Amino acid sequence: MSDLKKEWPLWEVFIRGQHGMSHRHVGSLHASDEEMAILNARDVYTRRNEGVSIWVVEAKHIGASSPDQKGPLYEPSNSKVYRHPTFFDIPDDVGAM
Amino acid sequence: MSAALFEYLLRLGDNTLVLGHRVSEWCGVAPALEEDIALANTALDFIGQTQMWLAYAAEVEDKGRDADALAFRRDVWDFRSLLLVEQTNGDFGKTLMRQFLFDAFNVLNLTALVGSADVRIAEIAAKSVKEAQYHLERSRETVIALGDGTQESNRRMQKALDVLWPFAGEMFVVDAVDTEMQKAGIGPDLAALRGEWVAIIQPVLTSAMLTLPESDFAHKGGKTGVRHSEHLGHMLATMQFLPRAYPDAQW
Amino acid sequence: MYAQMIKSEATLDDPEKLAAFQARIDAGDKIEPKEWMPEGYRKTLIRQIGQHAHSEIVGQLPEGNWITRAPTLERKAILLAKVQDEAGHGLYLYCAAETLGVTRDEMTEMLLDGRMKYSSIFNYPTLTWADMGAVGWLVDGAAIMNQVPLQRTSFGPYSRAMVRICKEESFHQRQGFDIMMKMCKGTEAQKNMAQDALNRMWFPSLMMFGPSDKDSTHSVQSMSWKIKMNTNDELRQKFVDQTAPQAEYLGLKIPDETLAWNEEKGGYDFAEPDWDEFFEVLQGNGPCNVERIEARQKAWDDGAWVREGLMAHAEKRAALKEAAQ
């Protein structure tokens, strides 16, 4: 179909907002290279003043965990309930903690 | 003084009005979605700048008009836009080349206006110059990429440069209005900006494998309103249709 | 809706896998691109998300038609921002569909050669400024009705795109209604213009939800997969119930003599649109089908040298970088 024409590669876009949070994945776009990807990200994903810093990564360079490993990767942490603050019962009269 | 200031503000506001209108014509039909969105951002910036320039112009004029009245109820001979910005879009290459030539000028002019003795002008310029810097970054990258890209894209960009070049010189033509503004510390010496402008565009055009036309010939008559192109009338016929057809209506 | 008449694809997968998949959906799991999914689910989603994306892009045209004629600087900025959002929404949706193994260029080609569709509504012309009001009020109003529940759809990328779209769309319907209010409080000519726009847009808006459920054979599978969240009739009823009082507020008359509040069912009774017209529009015989596709085709063809030029430059630059290392 479009074998003769080269489609612009797909990029994943990460944006850091104004409040010091980490860069967050906001979506994807197409661009011919990294420079254009950053410019395009600025135009596409910060139309409502969403960010102050942009990262772009060509989608093919993203390493991803395999969905079949969902169990081995994430289930072990399910059993470590003591990592969550609600595990501990603090008497009400101690006050806010 | 206020007559010259009014005239000067119309020049600033009409440039952004006319170019913003031209760029908005791309909405929905650009070469890629990302470009479509970027061009709309540029047009939106220009419309916003127009609102500020023309609102101030209307105040200075003090005849009960507002920015919309100036935008939608003046005819061709009352417009003070540069011939460059009223040129038709042509292909994407011509649009981006027009944008680049203007952006480079706009950044220099606005940077100077940030230090204007007129506080309102300085404020509007301070807000606008950040937008203009981004426009320049984007148009510069695109001109380089398309000039360098394929034979076809290089050919189109060279043609765009050749066609638009005779309209670039008008940006630096100084007349009595400019001189008065300069003396009052309100506006820069436009003629002196030319050297800096060439210093911006020359390396870009070289990276883009494009040849600067040799002729220095410049069409004039846009910013003075003496002789606009035929294109402007057609643009206004479209743009002003509703307020003209329904003069009593509020929108 | 933006996705009308989406045919659910048959699925020939292993029944055990299918059952496990259905169990995940029933449990409210999100399905992510690299996870196993029935072939029918994947194909149906490509068709649905693709059609939705195409609708956004073709939908830019009827409203883009008035950007250069907007009557004030503020209206021009608002309309341009709105139509630009539609390009953005198309972009988000194409990206969501791309995670299913089809490229944006492939989808574009399928739109241009007619293998993929877009919403019937965008084949109607926008003739006056009041149409900008009516489109925002009615068309975006109808779209939102469908898009809000789709935020909970089972396919992760689609759901995330819808969340973003819904957040951005919140001003679209309001700007349309705002135009209508201004027109209805304006001169006699403006009010007539507003009524005329409602007259022309009402039934095409009702058609956006697709034919009645009793004639819609594909809903069951899509609903159990949670890629369709409500039936066509449910959404249409909700739309009429919401819109009728708004028309009354504006002092406009909905062009339906049978429209009346039905106390018993707690909703309005209303006339069905002309479904023959709907199917004609889908077949290509709407007032603007030819122009819309021509406009998209021209933009695509005219833009080819730009897309290729930018890509060629990127490749040259990458080669230079590599040589320098």
XYZ file of C-alpha atoms in Angstrom:
673
model
C 0.000 0.000 0.000
C 2.358 2.722 1.170
C 5.568 0.782 0.680
C 7.108 3.363 -1.661
C 6.417 6.307 0.593
C 8.175 6.535 3.904
C 5.832 7.445 6.694
C 7.138 9.769 9.409
C 8.081 7.643 12.405
C 5.954 7.522 15.526
C 7.194 9.294 18.670
C 6.073 9.009 22.257
C 5.757 12.322 24.055
C 6.446 12.986 27.736
C 5.715 16.323 29.364
C 6.643 17.801 32.703
C 4.113 20.261 34.052
C 4.749 23.354 36.093
C 4.544 21.782 39.509
C 7.708 19.772 39.623
C 6.125 16.386 38.931
C 7.964 13.865 36.755
C 7.604 13.823 33.007
C 4.371 12.056 32.165
C 3.462 10.199 28.992
C 0.811 12.280 27.237
C 0.485 10.611 23.855
C 2.115 10.070 20.500
C 2.639 11.861 17.220
C 4.448 11.582 13.920
C 7.529 13.576 12.963
C 10.400 13.245 10.531
C 13.096 13.608 13.199
C 13.745 14.447 16.819
C 13.854 18.217 16.295
C 10.505 18.244 14.503
C 9.086 15.833 17.073
C 9.828 18.290 19.865
C 8.318 21.178 17.901
C 5.269 19.100 17.026
C 4.883 17.994 20.636
C 4.901 21.609 21.709
C 2.153 22.415 19.230
C 0.046 19.296 19.721
C 0.321 18.588 23.435
C 0.790 21.964 25.120
C -2.126 23.841 23.561
C -3.569 24.412 27.019
C -0.452 25.406 28.840
C 0.205 21.880 30.067
C 3.958 21.801 30.278
C 7.358 23.351 30.640
C 9.576 20.502 29.467
C 9.187 17.982 26.667
C 10.829 14.617 26.052
C 10.330 12.685 22.859
C 11.390 9.110 22.186
C 10.927 7.299 18.935
C 8.349 4.637 19.734
C 10.512 1.787 18.448
C 13.149 2.592 21.084
C 10.816 2.083 24.006
C 11.515 -1.102 25.876
C 8.344 -2.589 27.321
C 7.622 -5.379 29.731
C 5.838 -8.279 28.118
C 2.169 -8.622 28.977
C 2.650 -12.324 29.758
C 5.002 -11.352 32.557
C 2.341 -9.318 34.274
C 2.153 -11.936 37.007
C 5.869 -12.357 37.808
C 6.615 -8.638 37.537
C 3.847 -7.128 39.569
C 2.150 -9.728 41.723
C 5.031 -10.033 44.230
C 4.465 -6.458 45.284
C 0.830 -7.263 46.006
C 1.907 -9.302 49.016
C 4.048 -6.559 50.497
C 1.136 -4.774 51.998
C 3.335 -3.288 54.722
C 4.645 -0.851 52.108
C 1.301 0.929 52.174
C 0.509 3.320 55.008
C -2.957 1.868 55.557
C -1.324 -1.375 56.753
C -0.591 0.239 60.098
C -3.291 0.927 62.610
C -2.512 4.107 64.465
C -4.830 4.995 67.356
C -7.003 8.016 66.682
C -5.722 9.899 69.723
C -2.204 9.971 68.240
C -3.457 12.579 65.774
C -2.641 13.051 62.102
C 0.256 10.972 60.798
C 1.814 62.726 17.280
C -1.331 60.703 17.906
C -2.028 60.566 14.168
C 1.387 59.062 13.539
C 1.023 56.704 16.488
C -2.347 55.551 15.195
C -0.818 54.925 11.791
C 2.092 53.068 13.379
C -0.207 50.819 15.424
C -2.286 50.030 12.358
C 0.862 48.822 10.647
C 1.633 46.483 13.514
C -1.953 45.272 13.847
C -2.676 44.932 10.138
C 0.407 42.791 9.598
C -0.701 40.320 12.225
C -4.332 40.497 11.110
C -3.577 39.799 7.468
C -0.917 37.167 8.067
C -3.018 35.480 10.743
C -5.879 35.310 8.278
C -3.672 33.832 5.576
C -2.253 31.187 7.892
C -5.725 30.291 9.168
C -6.677 29.391 5.589
C -4.590 26.227 6.066
C -6.790 24.868 8.817
C -7.986 21.405 7.789
C -5.865 21.032 4.663
C -2.203 21.072 5.761
C 0.275 18.370 4.645
C 0.112 16.501 7.970
C -1.998 16.752 11.108
C 0.976 17.969 13.127
C 1.534 20.817 10.662
C -2.175 21.619 10.623
C -2.152 22.050 14.383
C 1.081 24.056 14.372
C -0.174 26.466 11.701
C -3.378 27.006 13.652
C -1.304 27.886 16.719
C 0.597 30.451 14.688
C -2.627 31.932 13.340
C -4.105 32.045 16.839
C -1.061 33.912 18.126
C -1.456 36.463 15.355
C -5.159 36.949 15.974
C -4.390 37.543 19.645
C -1.705 40.063 18.794
C -4.083 41.779 16.380
C -6.641 42.202 19.150
C -4.051 43.951 21.282
C -2.558 46.182 18.576
C -5.862 47.253 17.076
C -7.522 47.799 20.442
C -4.741 50.193 21.310
C -4.919 51.810 17.872
C -8.641 52.420 18.380
C -7.985 54.019 21.771
C -5.342 56.282 20.313
C -7.671 57.271 17.486
C -10.432 57.990 20.003
C -13.321 58.036 17.549
C -15.431 55.371 19.168
C -14.147 52.499 17.078
C -12.810 49.241 18.533
C -10.478 46.529 17.257
C -13.293 44.761 15.400
C -14.432 47.962 13.716
C -10.893 48.533 12.507
C -10.509 44.958 11.301
C -13.896 44.518 9.679
C -14.997 47.962 8.523
C -12.008 49.409 6.718
C -11.441 49.058 2.992
C -8.203 48.197 1.188
C -6.774 51.720 1.052
C -7.090 52.081 4.805
C -5.042 48.974 5.473
C -1.399 49.362 6.467
C -0.156 45.778 6.100
C 3.069 44.890 4.319
C 2.764 43.529 0.799
C 4.645 40.428 1.957
C 1.959 39.281 4.377
C -0.930 39.716 1.961
C 0.647 37.457 -0.666
C -1.441 34.344 -1.250
C -0.517 31.090 0.499
C 0.505 29.222 -2.643
C 1.911 25.850 -1.731
C 3.109 24.968 1.763
C 6.627 26.025 0.782
C 5.557 29.541 -0.144
C 3.564 29.834 3.061
C 6.527 28.757 5.182
C 9.004 30.939 3.305
C 6.730 33.965 3.747
C 6.445 33.045 7.386
C 10.186 32.698 7.838
C 11.022 36.020 6.171
C 8.426 37.774 8.308
C 9.231 35.901 11.543
C 12.875 36.937 11.395
C 11.820 40.571 10.983
C 9.074 40.275 13.570
C 11.406 38.965 16.260
C 13.848 41.824 15.688
C 11.146 44.456 15.555
C 9.323 43.175 18.648
C 12.559 42.778 20.578
C 13.240 46.451 19.938
C 9.658 47.387 20.832
C 9.974 45.703 24.230
C 12.077 48.738 25.119
C 9.610 51.209 23.635
C 9.019 54.520 25.394
C 5.311 53.813 24.942
C 4.411 51.507 27.837
C 1.449 49.869 26.121
C 3.543 49.051 23.067
C 6.284 47.666 25.284
C 3.770 45.426 27.067
C 2.211 44.082 23.887
C 5.650 43.505 22.387
C 6.838 41.660 25.492
C 3.952 39.218 25.203
C 4.211 38.889 21.427
C 7.959 38.438 21.136
C 7.894 35.060 22.883
C 5.345 33.817 20.386
C 7.364 35.276 17.513
C 10.530 33.529 18.692
C 8.761 30.198 18.591
C 7.324 30.954 15.136
C 10.839 31.693 13.936
C 12.245 28.515 15.416
C 9.613 26.469 13.655
C 9.710 28.230 10.294
C 13.525 28.163 10.330
C 13.622 24.394 10.931
C 11.037 23.771 8.262
C 12.711 25.977 5.661
C 16.021 24.206 6.266
C 14.450 20.758 6.102
C 12.462 21.420 2.950
C 15.308 23.246 1.227
C 17.638 20.376 2.002
C 15.077 17.574 1.564
C 14.402 16.314 -1.945
C 15.070 17.856 -5.352
C 11.398 18.628 -5.581
C 11.210 20.290 -2.180
C 14.380 22.272 -2.877
C 12.979 23.459 -6.205
C 9.761 24.603 -4.562
C 11.540 26.420 -1.748
C 13.866 28.225 -4.146
C 10.870 29.265 -6.215
C 9.098 30.513 -3.105
C 12.134 32.546 -2.111
C 12.461 34.021 -5.608
C 8.788 34.970 -5.736
C 8.676 36.494 -2.257
C 12.032 38.215 -2.200
C 10.866 41.446 -3.935
C 8.296 41.854 -1.144
C 10.811 41.516 1.690
C 12.521 44.875 1.271
C 9.422 46.845 2.258
C 9.874 45.712 5.875
C 12.920 47.970 6.170
C 11.683 51.016 4.281
C 11.546 54.053 6.562
C 9.021 56.842 6.062
C 7.961 59.920 8.031
C 5.823 57.868 10.446
C 8.721 55.569 11.302
C 11.049 58.524 11.738
C 8.657 60.246 14.098
C 8.269 57.065 16.161
C 11.993 56.567 16.274
C 12.603 60.145 17.436
C 10.043 59.693 20.199
C 11.799 56.515 21.354
C 8.716 54.474 20.469
C 9.966 52.413 17.548
C 13.311 51.188 16.202
C 15.252 52.354 13.179
C 13.885 49.850 10.682
C 16.686 50.391 8.200
C 19.186 49.386 10.865
C 17.327 46.090 11.459
C 18.084 44.935 7.954
C 21.657 43.909 8.711
C 20.557 41.785 11.673
C 17.763 40.309 9.587
C 20.187 39.231 6.872
C 22.392 37.757 9.591
C 19.459 35.590 10.669
C 18.230 34.464 7.283
C 21.532 34.055 5.428
C 22.849 31.012 7.358
C 19.420 29.401 7.290
C 19.121 29.746 3.541
C 22.648 28.376 3.151
C 21.791 25.318 5.284
C 18.669 25.002 3.195
C 20.745 24.893 -0.012
C 18.938 27.981 -1.279
C 20.363 30.921 -3.155
C 19.557 34.444 -2.083
C 18.316 36.411 -5.098
C 20.775 39.089 -6.163
C 18.348 41.874 -6.918
C 17.556 44.295 -4.125
C 14.438 45.519 -5.860
C 11.583 45.999 -3.413
C 7.888 46.548 -4.087
C 6.396 49.221 -1.873
C 2.979 50.589 -1.039
C 1.530 48.175 1.509
C 2.492 49.745 4.785
C 1.662 53.225 3.520
C -1.583 51.986 1.990
C -0.715 53.730 -1.256
C -0.844 50.608 -3.398
C -1.787 47.205 -2.050
C -1.831 44.018 -4.056
C -5.082 42.861 -5.640
C -5.081 39.957 -3.199
C -5.973 42.108 -0.224
C -9.363 43.129 -1.588
C -10.394 39.527 -2.054
C -9.254 38.665 1.426
C -11.282 41.520 2.884
C -14.339 40.595 0.835
C -14.279 37.225 2.578
C -13.198 38.377 5.990
C -15.568 41.324 6.274
C -18.620 39.741 4.684
C -20.753 39.281 7.789
C -20.244 42.658 9.484
C -20.794 44.336 6.112
C -23.886 42.335 5.164
C -25.493 42.719 8.604
C -24.217 46.090 9.814
C -26.608 46.242 12.804
C -25.863 42.789 14.134
C -23.887 41.875 17.233
C -22.021 38.604 17.024
C -22.348 9.086 16.054
C -18.837 9.716 14.807
C -18.659 5.954 14.482
C -21.861 4.784 12.787
C -22.868 1.358 11.565
C -19.678 -0.300 12.743
C -19.915 -3.896 11.712
C -18.588 -6.257 14.361
C -16.079 -8.622 12.833
C -16.586 -12.320 13.311
C -14.111 -14.022 15.556
C -12.785 -17.532 14.972
C -10.594 -17.795 18.012
C -10.277 -20.582 20.535
C -13.452 -20.538 22.695
C -11.470 -20.924 25.912
C -9.324 -17.891 25.164
C -12.425 -16.006 24.157
C -14.113 -16.804 27.427
C -11.061 -15.716 29.425
C -10.918 -12.500 27.397
C -14.589 -11.819 28.008
C -14.077 -12.450 31.703
C -11.371 -9.801 31.798
C -13.635 -7.301 30.104
C -16.511 -8.140 32.413
C -14.177 -7.601 35.365
C -13.452 -4.082 34.063
C -9.869 -4.785 32.937
C -8.388 -2.556 30.260
C -7.042 -4.396 27.244
C -3.632 -3.129 26.167
C -2.195 -3.330 22.633
C 0.304 -6.141 23.102
C -2.044 -8.391 25.033
C -3.951 -11.187 23.416
C -7.250 -10.123 21.900
C -9.711 -11.783 19.542
C -9.095 -10.934 15.913
C -12.661 -9.644 15.637
C -12.124 -7.280 18.553
C -8.982 -5.898 16.936
C -10.552 -5.456 13.519
C -13.745 -3.926 14.853
C -11.736 -1.466 16.906
C -9.574 -0.447 13.955
C -12.709 0.240 11.976
C -14.410 2.105 14.797
C -11.459 4.201 15.978
C -10.447 4.855 12.379
C -13.939 6.057 11.513
C -13.966 8.207 14.586
C -10.593 9.722 13.623
C -11.701 10.307 10.033
C -14.824 12.041 11.314
C -12.693 14.487 13.268
C -10.542 15.262 10.243
C -13.347 15.516 7.696
C -15.310 17.372 10.373
C -12.710 20.138 10.219
C -13.962 21.046 6.750
C -17.544 22.256 7.311
C -16.453 24.427 10.224
C -13.167 25.421 8.628
C -15.419 26.772 5.890
C -16.263 29.717 8.199
C -12.922 30.493 9.869
C -12.074 33.091 7.233
C -15.550 34.612 7.562
C -15.929 34.710 11.325
C -17.514 38.053 12.187
C -15.253 39.231 15.026
C -11.639 38.650 16.000
C -12.734 36.778 19.091
C -15.126 34.509 17.176
C -12.398 33.821 14.663
C -9.966 32.797 17.408
C -12.542 30.602 19.157
C -13.612 28.846 15.967
C -10.033 28.297 14.852
C -9.099 26.890 18.260
C -12.062 24.553 18.080
C -11.334 23.270 14.588
C -7.694 22.883 15.598
C -8.825 20.744 18.536
C -10.578 18.497 16.042
C -7.288 17.969 14.222
C -5.771 17.119 17.604
C -8.554 14.661 18.369
C -8.107 13.016 15.006
C -4.407 12.732 15.784
C -4.984 11.129 19.214
C -7.417 8.639 17.701
C -5.178 7.699 14.789
C -2.416 7.045 17.323
C -4.764 4.834 19.335
C -5.658 2.865 16.211
C -1.997 2.581 15.277
C -1.343 0.519 18.386
C -3.529 -2.155 16.744
C -1.183 -2.587 13.800
C -2.383 -0.213 11.129
C -0.565 3.006 10.178
C -2.057 6.467 9.875
C -1.126 6.617 6.206
C -2.881 3.311 5.573
C -6.008 4.590 7.296
C -5.833 7.813 5.287
C -5.679 5.849 2.078
C -8.643 3.761 3.164
C -10.601 6.942 3.834
C -9.724 8.358 0.441
C -10.588 5.247 -1.529
C -13.837 4.721 0.356
C -12.971 1.574 2.283
C -13.369 3.504 5.533
C -16.183 5.902 6.366
C -16.729 8.998 8.436
C -19.834 10.319 10.137
C -22.764 11.150 7.872
C -23.203 14.554 9.508
C -20.162 16.068 7.833
C -21.674 15.582 4.417
C -24.066 18.446 5.074
C -23.099 21.989 4.089
C -22.566 24.926 6.454
C -24.344 27.783 4.756
C -24.550 30.598 7.266
C -22.760 31.735 10.405
C -25.625 30.297 12.441
C -24.488 26.880 11.278
C -21.366 27.374 13.401
C -23.711 27.738 16.336
C -25.881 24.794 15.345
C -22.937 22.504 14.675
C -21.399 23.252 18.056
C -24.673 22.992 19.898
C -26.170 19.955 18.157
C -23.340 18.035 16.519
C -20.862 18.429 19.351
C -23.700 17.898 21.793
C -24.534 14.596 20.133
C -20.878 13.607 19.958
C -20.266 14.293 23.642
C -23.202 12.076 24.535
C -21.379 9.166 22.969
C -17.854 10.121 23.935
C -18.340 10.524 27.647
C -19.283 6.852 28.195
C -16.552 5.785 25.756
C -13.988 6.961 28.282
C -14.794 3.665 30.003
C -14.291 1.567 26.877
C -12.303 -1.652 27.308
C -9.390 -0.819 25.001
C -6.774 1.167 26.929
C -5.420 3.500 24.223
C -8.947 4.306 22.991
C -10.116 4.999 26.513
C -7.157 7.287 27.219
C -7.694 9.166 23.950
C -11.347 9.661 24.869
C -10.424 11.006 28.305
C -8.224 13.627 26.717
C -10.786 14.412 24.032
C -13.635 14.824 26.494
C -11.556 17.160 28.616
C -10.789 19.337 25.616
C -14.251 19.162 24.086
C -15.999 20.671 27.021
C -15.840 24.134 25.472
C -16.986 23.078 22.016
C -20.666 22.661 22.672
C -20.745 25.759 24.852
C -19.218 27.949 22.154
C -21.895 26.709 19.755
C -24.706 27.444 22.166
C -23.160 30.832 22.877
C -23.314 31.674 19.166
C -26.960 30.566 19.074
C -27.832 32.723 22.093
C -26.248 35.753 20.512
C -28.113 35.121 17.256
C -31.433 34.574 18.994
C -31.114 37.771 20.992
C -29.958 39.666 17.918
C -31.675 41.187 14.905
C -34.631 39.639 13.090
C -32.278 38.413 10.368
C -30.018 36.731 12.900
C -32.904 34.986 14.574
C -34.179 33.727 11.240
C -30.711 32.526 10.427
C -30.593 30.586 13.699
C -33.992 28.977 13.031
C -32.933 28.063 9.510
C -29.781 26.407 10.833
C -31.778 24.379 13.366
C -34.240 23.367 10.636
C -31.453 22.001 8.473
C -29.304 20.427 11.197
C -31.925 18.778 13.421
C -32.602 15.533 11.605
C -29.033 15.033 10.390
C -28.017 15.377 14.046
C -30.473 12.665 15.076
C -29.021 10.454 12.349
C -25.613 10.685 13.972
C -26.643 8.031 16.486
C -27.245 5.509 13.736
C -30.364 3.510 12.900
C -32.723 2.204 15.523
C -31.430 -0.652 17.677
C -34.040 -2.999 16.322
C -32.312 -2.659 12.911
C -28.790 -2.605 14.259
C -27.343 -6.079 14.135
C -23.849 -5.307 15.351
C -24.542 -3.764 18.702
C -24.644 -6.912 20.811
C -21.089 -8.084 20.260
C -19.655 -4.567 20.486
C -21.523 -3.906 23.676
C -20.318 -7.082 25.330
C -16.768 -6.118 24.329
C -17.390 -2.653 25.805
C -16.426 -0.818 22.670
C -19.975 0.412 22.343
C -21.383 1.560 25.634
C -25.008 2.463 24.910
C -27.590 1.620 22.310
C -28.300 4.075 19.514
C -31.864 4.671 20.711
C -30.798 5.305 24.299
C -28.384 8.000 23.248
C -30.797 9.553 20.746
C -33.492 9.780 23.408
C -31.055 11.335 25.839
C -29.992 13.848 23.207
C -33.560 14.914 22.430
C -34.401 15.166 26.130
C -31.439 17.424 26.684
C -31.823 19.530 23.554
C -35.563 20.240 23.426
C -35.578 22.496 26.527
C -32.483 24.276 25.219
C -34.266 25.072 21.963
C -37.155 26.413 23.988
C -34.780 28.595 25.973
C -33.441 30.000 22.716
C -36.958 30.623 21.446
C -36.397 28.334 18.496
C -38.749 25.707 17.151
C -37.476 22.198 16.570
C -38.763 21.198 13.112
C -40.816 18.278 14.367
C -44.582 18.673 14.803
C -44.779 15.474 16.794
C -42.230 16.509 19.408
C -43.968 16.401 22.805
C -43.138 15.578 26.397
C -44.307 12.123 27.391
C -44.938 12.096 31.121
C -45.283 8.356 31.246
C -41.880 7.519 29.805
C -40.233 10.586 31.297
C -38.882 11.699 27.948
C -39.879 13.344 24.709
C -41.673 11.642 21.865
C -40.144 12.663 18.579
C -40.141 11.832 14.887
C -37.563 9.518 13.361
C -35.264 11.036 10.775
C -35.650 9.962 7.163
C -33.540 6.799 7.160
C -33.617 6.575 3.378
C -31.790 9.874 3.292
C -29.321 8.545 5.871
C -28.492 5.496 3.780
C -28.177 7.630 0.653
C -25.660 9.843 2.468
C -23.703 6.773 3.558
C -23.719 5.559 -0.041
C -22.067 8.778 -1.126
C -25.145 10.748 -2.082
C -25.102 13.389 0.621
C -24.930 17.030 -0.431
C -21.169 17.310 0.181
C -19.694 13.790 0.034
C -17.793 14.458 -3.157
C -16.395 17.815 -2.034
C -15.301 16.480 1.338
C -13.281 13.615 -0.069
C -11.931 15.814 -2.845
C -10.704 18.296 -0.254
C -9.008 15.555 1.761
C -7.519 14.032 -1.381
C -6.147 17.392 -2.507
C -4.590 18.096 0.898
C -3.039 14.633 0.877
C -1.664 14.962 -2.664
C -0.473 18.556 -2.237
C 1.251 17.647 1.012
C 3.163 14.654 -0.347
C 6.266 16.627 -1.321
C 6.356 18.227 2.127
C 6.127 14.924 3.982
C 8.743 13.414 1.687
C 11.012 16.469 1.868
C 11.058 16.512 5.650
C 11.733 12.779 5.757
C 14.561 13.034 3.229
C 16.191 15.790 5.261
C 15.893 13.732 8.445
C 17.563 10.779 6.752
C 20.400 12.926 5.430
C 20.965 14.393 8.850
C 20.933 10.971 10.492
C 23.470 9.709 7.951
C 25.741 12.705 8.657
C 25.505 12.085 12.382
C 26.408 8.461 11.923
C 29.352 9.297 9.673
C 30.657 11.745 12.269
C 30.704 9.100 15.001
